[in-house]
Amino acid sequence: DVKVTQSSRYLVKRTGEKVFLECVQDMDHENMFWYRQDPGLGLRLIYFSYDVKMKEKGDIPEGYSVSREKKERFSLILESASTNQTSMYLCASRTLRRGTYNEQFFGPGTRLTVL
Amino acid sequence: QKEVEQDPGPLSVPEGAIVSLNCTYSNSAFQYFMWYRQYSRKGPELLMYTYSSGNKEDGRFTAQVDKSSKYISLFIRDSQPSDSATYLCAITPGTASKLTFGTGTRLQVTL
């Protein structure tokens, strides 16, 4: 079974703090993704990574950065947390095989509250 | 206009009912259509996917895509309390592309 784990289920931080969210997958997947999920807005892509040391901006990258130094690990960084970054953060990974749909596997999510 | 629109619900049905969940999308380039299920306090998990138009059945679940009207549906027959979850549609133009998600429909199946 594919397993995607996230470092924390719940996190409370103060405005201005630097926040690290960690994601690890154990299936040697090439692609990894960070989403945030908000009521009425659904899942929105923040950043994704095609492979190690590669990153691409998603739809809402402002205020975030990412790091992928190892294939299994993808980190989301909030350089200076703000209250509008209070959200559920979901990590996902997938492999890439030609000629077939490649499922994204999601972690359990981190609910971040910024006070 | 959003790329994909989904009625947020919530939808409450009695056990045994047939449930219809729907999404509409705007870009005809999309070729893959997915339904994800998300239980409370969990990440989404893929329920089923369909390539191009047509129907796909898996047990009590049927996914339907009508590309001419840009409309996708998920039908749940004989709904069970364990089907209570948020259902997210997702679309993508290709197997290596990003997904675009609907906002999700919250379903409650009552005894």
PDB file of C-alpha atoms in Angstrom:
ATOM      1  CA  ASP A   1       0.000   0.000   0.000  1.00  0.00           C
ATOM      2  CA  VAL A   2       1.140   3.507  -0.796  1.00  0.00           C
ATOM      3  CA  LYS A   3       1.697   5.549   2.280  1.00  0.00           C
ATOM      4  CA  VAL A   4       1.912   9.320   2.401  1.00  0.00           C
ATOM      5  CA  THR A   5       2.565  10.709   5.842  1.00  0.00           C
ATOM      6  CA  GLN A   6       2.522  14.259   7.083  1.00  0.00           C
ATOM      7  CA  SER A   7       4.524  15.406  10.082  1.00  0.00           C
ATOM      8  CA  SER A   8       1.639  16.843  12.108  1.00  0.00           C
ATOM      9  CA  ARG A   9      -2.137  16.431  12.160  1.00  0.00           C
ATOM     10  CA  TYR A  10      -2.728  19.702  13.996  1.00  0.00           C
ATOM     11  CA  LEU A  11      -0.475  22.725  14.279  1.00  0.00           C
ATOM     12  CA  VAL A  12      -0.993  26.115  15.945  1.00  0.00           C
ATOM     13  CA  LYS A  13       1.420  28.927  15.116  1.00  0.00           C
ATOM     14  CA  ARG A  14       1.611  32.653  15.670  1.00  0.00           C
ATOM     15  CA  THR A  15       1.572  35.340  12.992  1.00  0.00           C
ATOM     16  CA  GLY A  16       5.054  35.954  11.625  1.00  0.00           C
ATOM     17  CA  GLU A  17       6.450  32.547  12.567  1.00  0.00           C
ATOM     18  CA  LYS A  18       8.268  30.412  10.015  1.00  0.00           C
ATOM     19  CA  VAL A  19       6.366  27.154   9.577  1.00  0.00           C
ATOM     20  CA  PHE A  20       7.572  23.871   8.100  1.00  0.00           C
ATOM     21  CA  LEU A  21       5.160  21.192   6.937  1.00  0.00           C
ATOM     22  CA  GLU A  22       6.773  17.886   6.068  1.00  0.00           C
ATOM     23  CA  CYS A  23       5.509  15.145   3.784  1.00  0.00           C
ATOM     24  CA  VAL A  24       7.055  11.722   3.191  1.00  0.00           C
ATOM     25  CA  GLN A  25       6.010   9.027   0.718  1.00  0.00           C
ATOM     26  CA  ASP A  26       7.320   5.481   0.675  1.00  0.00           C
ATOM     27  CA  MET A  27       6.602   4.376  -2.895  1.00  0.00           C
ATOM     28  CA  ASP A  28       9.440   6.035  -4.806  1.00  0.00           C
ATOM     29  CA  HIS A  29       6.977   8.341  -6.569  1.00  0.00           C
ATOM     30  CA  GLU A  30       8.397  10.980  -8.874  1.00  0.00           C
ATOM     31  CA  ASN A  31       5.751  13.657  -8.398  1.00  0.00           C
ATOM     32  CA  MET A  32       4.704  15.309  -5.155  1.00  0.00           C
ATOM     33  CA  PHE A  33       2.126  18.020  -4.505  1.00  0.00           C
ATOM     34  CA  TRP A  34       1.015  20.456  -1.825  1.00  0.00           C
ATOM     35  CA  TYR A  35      -2.613  21.603  -1.698  1.00  0.00           C
ATOM     36  CA  ARG A  36      -4.641  23.633   0.703  1.00  0.00           C
ATOM     37  CA  GLN A  37      -8.302  22.882   1.288  1.00  0.00           C
ATOM     38  CA  ASP A  38     -10.768  25.538   2.411  1.00  0.00           C
ATOM     39  CA  PRO A  39     -14.569  25.403   2.727  1.00  0.00           C
ATOM     40  CA  GLY A  40     -16.243  26.537  -0.466  1.00  0.00           C
ATOM     41  CA  LEU A  41     -12.939  26.676  -2.345  1.00  0.00           C
ATOM     42  CA  GLY A  42     -12.018  23.018  -2.559  1.00  0.00           C
ATOM     43  CA  LEU A  43      -8.452  21.839  -3.075  1.00  0.00           C
ATOM     44  CA  ARG A  44      -6.088  24.401  -4.543  1.00  0.00           C
ATOM     45  CA  LEU A  45      -2.598  23.554  -5.712  1.00  0.00           C
ATOM     46  CA  ILE A  46       0.187  25.500  -4.010  1.00  0.00           C
ATOM     47  CA  TYR A  47       3.339  23.891  -5.424  1.00  0.00           C
ATOM     48  CA  PHE A  48       4.328  20.648  -7.035  1.00  0.00           C
ATOM     49  CA  SER A  49       7.540  18.827  -7.791  1.00  0.00           C
ATOM     50  CA  TYR A  50       8.171  16.578 -10.769  1.00  0.00           C
ATOM     51  CA  ASP A  51      11.304  15.110  -9.246  1.00  0.00           C
ATOM     52  CA  VAL A  52      14.123  15.756  -6.776  1.00  0.00           C
ATOM     53  CA  LYS A  53      15.215  19.394  -6.633  1.00  0.00           C
ATOM     54  CA  MET A  54      12.510  20.348  -9.143  1.00  0.00           C
ATOM     55  CA  LYS A  55       9.559  22.552  -8.264  1.00  0.00           C
ATOM     56  CA  GLU A  56       6.780  24.337 -10.076  1.00  0.00           C
ATOM     57  CA  LYS A  57       4.341  26.942  -8.849  1.00  0.00           C
ATOM     58  CA  GLY A  58       0.737  25.917  -8.620  1.00  0.00           C
ATOM     59  CA  ASP A  59      -2.280  28.162  -8.590  1.00  0.00           C
ATOM     60  CA  ILE A  60      -1.679  29.902  -5.249  1.00  0.00           C
ATOM     61  CA  PRO A  61       2.088  29.961  -4.470  1.00  0.00           C
ATOM     62  CA  GLU A  62       2.195  33.408  -2.848  1.00  0.00           C
ATOM     63  CA  GLY A  63       3.483  33.264   0.722  1.00  0.00           C
ATOM     64  CA  TYR A  64       4.817  29.712   0.352  1.00  0.00           C
ATOM     65  CA  SER A  65       8.000  28.006  -0.723  1.00  0.00           C
ATOM     66  CA  VAL A  66       8.964  24.341  -1.042  1.00  0.00           C
ATOM     67  CA  SER A  67      11.975  22.103  -0.814  1.00  0.00           C
ATOM     68  CA  ARG A  68      12.627  18.655  -2.259  1.00  0.00           C
ATOM     69  CA  GLU A  69      16.153  17.498  -1.472  1.00  0.00           C
ATOM     70  CA  LYS A  70      15.255  13.803  -1.386  1.00  0.00           C
ATOM     71  CA  LYS A  71      12.812  11.910  -3.561  1.00  0.00           C
ATOM     72  CA  GLU A  72      10.647  10.759  -0.689  1.00  0.00           C
ATOM     73  CA  ARG A  73      10.329  14.089   1.100  1.00  0.00           C
ATOM     74  CA  PHE A  74       8.582  17.308   0.093  1.00  0.00           C
ATOM     75  CA  SER A  75       8.472  20.236   2.484  1.00  0.00           C
ATOM     76  CA  LEU A  76       6.162  23.235   2.440  1.00  0.00           C
ATOM     77  CA  ILE A  77       7.474  26.394   4.068  1.00  0.00           C
ATOM     78  CA  LEU A  78       5.505  29.384   5.225  1.00  0.00           C
ATOM     79  CA  GLU A  79       8.181  32.061   5.510  1.00  0.00           C
ATOM     80  CA  SER A  80       6.075  34.367   7.706  1.00  0.00           C
ATOM     81  CA  ALA A  81       2.768  32.832   8.660  1.00  0.00           C
ATOM     82  CA  SER A  82      -0.355  34.961   8.380  1.00  0.00           C
ATOM     83  CA  THR A  83      -3.903  34.375   9.588  1.00  0.00           C
ATOM     84  CA  ASN A  84      -5.150  33.879   6.014  1.00  0.00           C
ATOM     85  CA  GLN A  85      -2.927  30.805   5.804  1.00  0.00           C
ATOM     86  CA  THR A  86      -5.076  29.038   8.383  1.00  0.00           C
ATOM     87  CA  SER A  87      -6.230  25.993   6.441  1.00  0.00           C
ATOM     88  CA  MET A  88      -6.041  22.246   5.913  1.00  0.00           C
ATOM     89  CA  TYR A  89      -2.847  21.352   4.060  1.00  0.00           C
ATOM     90  CA  LEU A  90      -2.759  18.150   2.030  1.00  0.00           C
ATOM     91  CA  CYS A  91       0.259  16.471   0.503  1.00  0.00           C
ATOM     92  CA  ALA A  92      -0.032  14.005  -2.390  1.00  0.00           C
ATOM     93  CA  SER A  93       2.279  11.894  -4.501  1.00  0.00           C
ATOM     94  CA  ARG A  94       2.038   9.906  -7.726  1.00  0.00           C
ATOM     95  CA  THR A  95       4.198   7.894 -10.040  1.00  0.00           C
ATOM     96  CA  LEU A  96       4.325   8.486 -13.779  1.00  0.00           C
ATOM     97  CA  ARG A  97       3.539   5.636 -16.104  1.00  0.00           C
ATOM     98  CA  ARG A  98       2.782   6.207 -19.753  1.00  0.00           C
ATOM     99  CA  GLY A  99      -0.548   5.281 -21.246  1.00  0.00           C
ATOM    100  CA  THR A 100      -2.547   5.082 -18.056  1.00  0.00           C
ATOM    101  CA  TYR A 101      -4.048   7.365 -15.476  1.00  0.00           C
ATOM    102  CA  ASN A 102      -1.700   7.967 -12.557  1.00  0.00           C
ATOM    103  CA  GLU A 103      -3.526   8.237  -9.272  1.00  0.00           C
ATOM    104  CA  GLN A 104      -2.566  10.865  -6.732  1.00  0.00           C
ATOM    105  CA  PHE A 105      -2.285   9.430  -3.222  1.00  0.00           C
ATOM    106  CA  PHE A 106      -3.003  11.827  -0.406  1.00  0.00           C
ATOM    107  CA  GLY A 107      -1.723  12.120   3.127  1.00  0.00           C
ATOM    108  CA  PRO A 108      -4.095  12.643   6.079  1.00  0.00           C
ATOM    109  CA  GLY A 109      -3.649  16.407   6.110  1.00  0.00           C
ATOM    110  CA  THR A 110      -2.297  18.990   8.542  1.00  0.00           C
ATOM    111  CA  ARG A 111      -4.769  21.427  10.019  1.00  0.00           C
ATOM    112  CA  LEU A 112      -2.806  24.635  10.563  1.00  0.00           C
ATOM    113  CA  THR A 113      -4.163  27.476  12.654  1.00  0.00           C
ATOM    114  CA  VAL A 114      -2.317  30.802  12.609  1.00  0.00           C
ATOM    115  CA  LEU A 115      -3.210  33.087  15.518  1.00  0.00           C
TER     116      LEU A 115
ATOM    117  CA  GLN B   1     -15.814  31.164 -14.798  1.00  0.00           C
ATOM    118  CA  LYS B   2     -14.399  28.358 -12.686  1.00  0.00           C
ATOM    119  CA  GLU B   3     -12.925  25.426 -14.597  1.00  0.00           C
ATOM    120  CA  VAL B   4     -15.074  22.982 -12.665  1.00  0.00           C
ATOM    121  CA  GLU B   5     -18.252  23.628 -10.702  1.00  0.00           C
ATOM    122  CA  GLN B   6     -19.718  21.315  -8.080  1.00  0.00           C
ATOM    123  CA  ASP B   7     -22.784  21.710  -5.900  1.00  0.00           C
ATOM    124  CA  PRO B   8     -21.454  21.875  -2.315  1.00  0.00           C
ATOM    125  CA  GLY B   9     -24.538  20.347  -0.705  1.00  0.00           C
ATOM    126  CA  PRO B  10     -24.856  19.161   1.968  1.00  0.00           C
ATOM    127  CA  LEU B  11     -26.947  16.321   0.649  1.00  0.00           C
ATOM    128  CA  SER B  12     -28.845  14.150   3.113  1.00  0.00           C
ATOM    129  CA  VAL B  13     -30.475  10.910   1.965  1.00  0.00           C
ATOM    130  CA  PRO B  14     -31.947   7.866   3.726  1.00  0.00           C
ATOM    131  CA  GLU B  15     -30.133   4.543   3.622  1.00  0.00           C
ATOM    132  CA  GLY B  16     -30.881   2.639   0.430  1.00  0.00           C
ATOM    133  CA  ALA B  17     -31.482   5.738  -1.699  1.00  0.00           C
ATOM    134  CA  ILE B  18     -29.872   6.372  -5.080  1.00  0.00           C
ATOM    135  CA  VAL B  19     -27.535   9.332  -4.915  1.00  0.00           C
ATOM    136  CA  SER B  20     -26.543  11.516  -7.847  1.00  0.00           C
ATOM    137  CA  LEU B  21     -23.521  13.803  -7.550  1.00  0.00           C
ATOM    138  CA  ASN B  22     -22.625  16.130 -10.385  1.00  0.00           C
ATOM    139  CA  CYS B  23     -20.001  18.478 -11.755  1.00  0.00           C
ATOM    140  CA  THR B  24     -19.777  20.686 -14.793  1.00  0.00           C
ATOM    141  CA  TYR B  25     -16.579  21.867 -16.423  1.00  0.00           C
ATOM    142  CA  SER B  26     -15.715  24.498 -18.976  1.00  0.00           C
ATOM    143  CA  ASN B  27     -12.655  23.336 -20.938  1.00  0.00           C
ATOM    144  CA  SER B  28     -13.124  20.668 -23.595  1.00  0.00           C
ATOM    145  CA  ALA B  29      -9.412  19.759 -23.371  1.00  0.00           C
ATOM    146  CA  PHE B  30     -10.029  17.702 -20.234  1.00  0.00           C
ATOM    147  CA  GLN B  31      -9.838  13.958 -20.942  1.00  0.00           C
ATOM    148  CA  TYR B  32      -9.666  12.277 -17.522  1.00  0.00           C
ATOM    149  CA  PHE B  33     -12.440  12.591 -14.973  1.00  0.00           C
ATOM    150  CA  MET B  34     -12.044  11.410 -11.404  1.00  0.00           C
ATOM    151  CA  TRP B  35     -14.121  11.049  -8.289  1.00  0.00           C
ATOM    152  CA  TYR B  36     -12.387  11.205  -4.935  1.00  0.00           C
ATOM    153  CA  ARG B  37     -14.000  10.390  -1.592  1.00  0.00           C
ATOM    154  CA  GLN B  38     -12.883  12.145   1.565  1.00  0.00           C
ATOM    155  CA  TYR B  39     -13.932  10.990   4.993  1.00  0.00           C
ATOM    156  CA  SER B  40     -13.902  13.459   7.852  1.00  0.00           C
ATOM    157  CA  ARG B  41     -10.352  14.278   9.048  1.00  0.00           C
ATOM    158  CA  LYS B  42      -8.791  12.152   6.295  1.00  0.00           C
ATOM    159  CA  GLY B  43      -7.166  12.838   2.941  1.00  0.00           C
ATOM    160  CA  PRO B  44      -9.079  12.215  -0.310  1.00  0.00           C
ATOM    161  CA  GLU B  45      -8.853   8.784  -1.879  1.00  0.00           C
ATOM    162  CA  LEU B  46      -9.577   7.878  -5.477  1.00  0.00           C
ATOM    163  CA  LEU B  47     -12.937   6.204  -5.966  1.00  0.00           C
ATOM    164  CA  MET B  48     -12.890   5.838  -9.733  1.00  0.00           C
ATOM    165  CA  TYR B  49     -11.792   7.508 -12.901  1.00  0.00           C
ATOM    166  CA  THR B  50     -13.101   7.638 -16.459  1.00  0.00           C
ATOM    167  CA  TYR B  51     -11.253   8.404 -19.636  1.00  0.00           C
ATOM    168  CA  SER B  52     -13.216  10.434 -22.211  1.00  0.00           C
ATOM    169  CA  SER B  53     -16.976   9.890 -22.492  1.00  0.00           C
ATOM    170  CA  GLY B  54     -19.048   7.002 -21.288  1.00  0.00           C
ATOM    171  CA  ASN B  55     -19.927   5.068 -18.179  1.00  0.00           C
ATOM    172  CA  LYS B  56     -17.854   3.093 -15.718  1.00  0.00           C
ATOM    173  CA  GLU B  57     -19.275   0.866 -13.023  1.00  0.00           C
ATOM    174  CA  ASP B  58     -17.657  -0.439  -9.850  1.00  0.00           C
ATOM    175  CA  GLY B  59     -20.013  -2.203  -7.487  1.00  0.00           C
ATOM    176  CA  ARG B  60     -22.609   0.274  -6.263  1.00  0.00           C
ATOM    177  CA  PHE B  61     -20.833   3.197  -7.934  1.00  0.00           C
ATOM    178  CA  THR B  62     -21.257   4.399 -11.524  1.00  0.00           C
ATOM    179  CA  ALA B  63     -19.332   7.277 -13.050  1.00  0.00           C
ATOM    180  CA  GLN B  64     -20.727   8.931 -16.135  1.00  0.00           C
ATOM    181  CA  VAL B  65     -19.140  11.489 -18.444  1.00  0.00           C
ATOM    182  CA  ASP B  66     -20.944  13.469 -21.120  1.00  0.00           C
ATOM    183  CA  LYS B  67     -18.294  15.453 -22.941  1.00  0.00           C
ATOM    184  CA  SER B  68     -20.792  17.089 -25.301  1.00  0.00           C
ATOM    185  CA  SER B  69     -22.443  18.869 -22.380  1.00  0.00           C
ATOM    186  CA  LYS B  70     -19.289  18.944 -20.185  1.00  0.00           C
ATOM    187  CA  TYR B  71     -21.100  17.170 -17.394  1.00  0.00           C
ATOM    188  CA  ILE B  72     -19.859  14.429 -15.088  1.00  0.00           C
ATOM    189  CA  SER B  73     -21.857  12.396 -12.606  1.00  0.00           C
ATOM    190  CA  LEU B  74     -21.363   9.848  -9.871  1.00  0.00           C
ATOM    191  CA  PHE B  75     -24.278   7.590  -8.980  1.00  0.00           C
ATOM    192  CA  ILE B  76     -24.362   5.594  -5.762  1.00  0.00           C
ATOM    193  CA  ARG B  77     -26.924   2.801  -5.586  1.00  0.00           C
ATOM    194  CA  ASP B  78     -28.253   1.376  -2.326  1.00  0.00           C
ATOM    195  CA  SER B  79     -26.459   4.067  -0.335  1.00  0.00           C
ATOM    196  CA  GLN B  80     -25.056   3.099   3.054  1.00  0.00           C
ATOM    197  CA  PRO B  81     -24.166   5.153   6.152  1.00  0.00           C
ATOM    198  CA  SER B  82     -20.526   4.302   5.386  1.00  0.00           C
ATOM    199  CA  ASP B  83     -20.898   6.341   2.163  1.00  0.00           C
ATOM    200  CA  SER B  84     -21.226   9.498   4.272  1.00  0.00           C
ATOM    201  CA  ALA B  85     -18.286  11.610   3.149  1.00  0.00           C
ATOM    202  CA  THR B  86     -17.336  14.519   0.927  1.00  0.00           C
ATOM    203  CA  TYR B  87     -17.120  13.624  -2.761  1.00  0.00           C
ATOM    204  CA  LEU B  88     -14.769  15.617  -4.952  1.00  0.00           C
ATOM    205  CA  CYS B  89     -14.739  15.573  -8.718  1.00  0.00           C
ATOM    206  CA  ALA B  90     -11.418  16.220 -10.413  1.00  0.00           C
ATOM    207  CA  ILE B  91     -10.444  16.697 -14.034  1.00  0.00           C
ATOM    208  CA  THR B  92      -7.198  16.746 -15.987  1.00  0.00           C
ATOM    209  CA  PRO B  93      -6.200  16.950 -19.632  1.00  0.00           C
ATOM    210  CA  GLY B  94      -3.565  14.259 -19.389  1.00  0.00           C
ATOM    211  CA  THR B  95      -2.023  11.580 -17.202  1.00  0.00           C
ATOM    212  CA  ALA B  96       0.990  13.724 -16.273  1.00  0.00           C
ATOM    213  CA  SER B  97      -0.931  16.977 -15.812  1.00  0.00           C
ATOM    214  CA  LYS B  98      -2.211  18.776 -12.764  1.00  0.00           C
ATOM    215  CA  LEU B  99      -5.642  18.019 -11.375  1.00  0.00           C
ATOM    216  CA  THR B 100      -8.366  20.619 -11.070  1.00  0.00           C
ATOM    217  CA  PHE B 101     -10.777  19.821  -8.245  1.00  0.00           C
ATOM    218  CA  GLY B 102     -14.384  20.722  -7.656  1.00  0.00           C
ATOM    219  CA  THR B 103     -15.271  22.179  -4.281  1.00  0.00           C
ATOM    220  CA  GLY B 104     -16.749  18.882  -3.058  1.00  0.00           C
ATOM    221  CA  THR B 105     -20.253  17.735  -2.123  1.00  0.00           C
ATOM    222  CA  ARG B 106     -20.867  16.631   1.443  1.00  0.00           C
ATOM    223  CA  LEU B 107     -23.123  13.554   1.584  1.00  0.00           C
ATOM    224  CA  GLN B 108     -24.880  12.260   4.677  1.00  0.00           C
ATOM    225  CA  VAL B 109     -26.638   8.878   4.517  1.00  0.00           C
ATOM    226  CA  THR B 110     -29.004   8.445   7.442  1.00  0.00           C
ATOM    227  CA  LEU B 111     -30.383   5.246   8.971  1.00  0.00           C
TER     228      LEU B 111
END
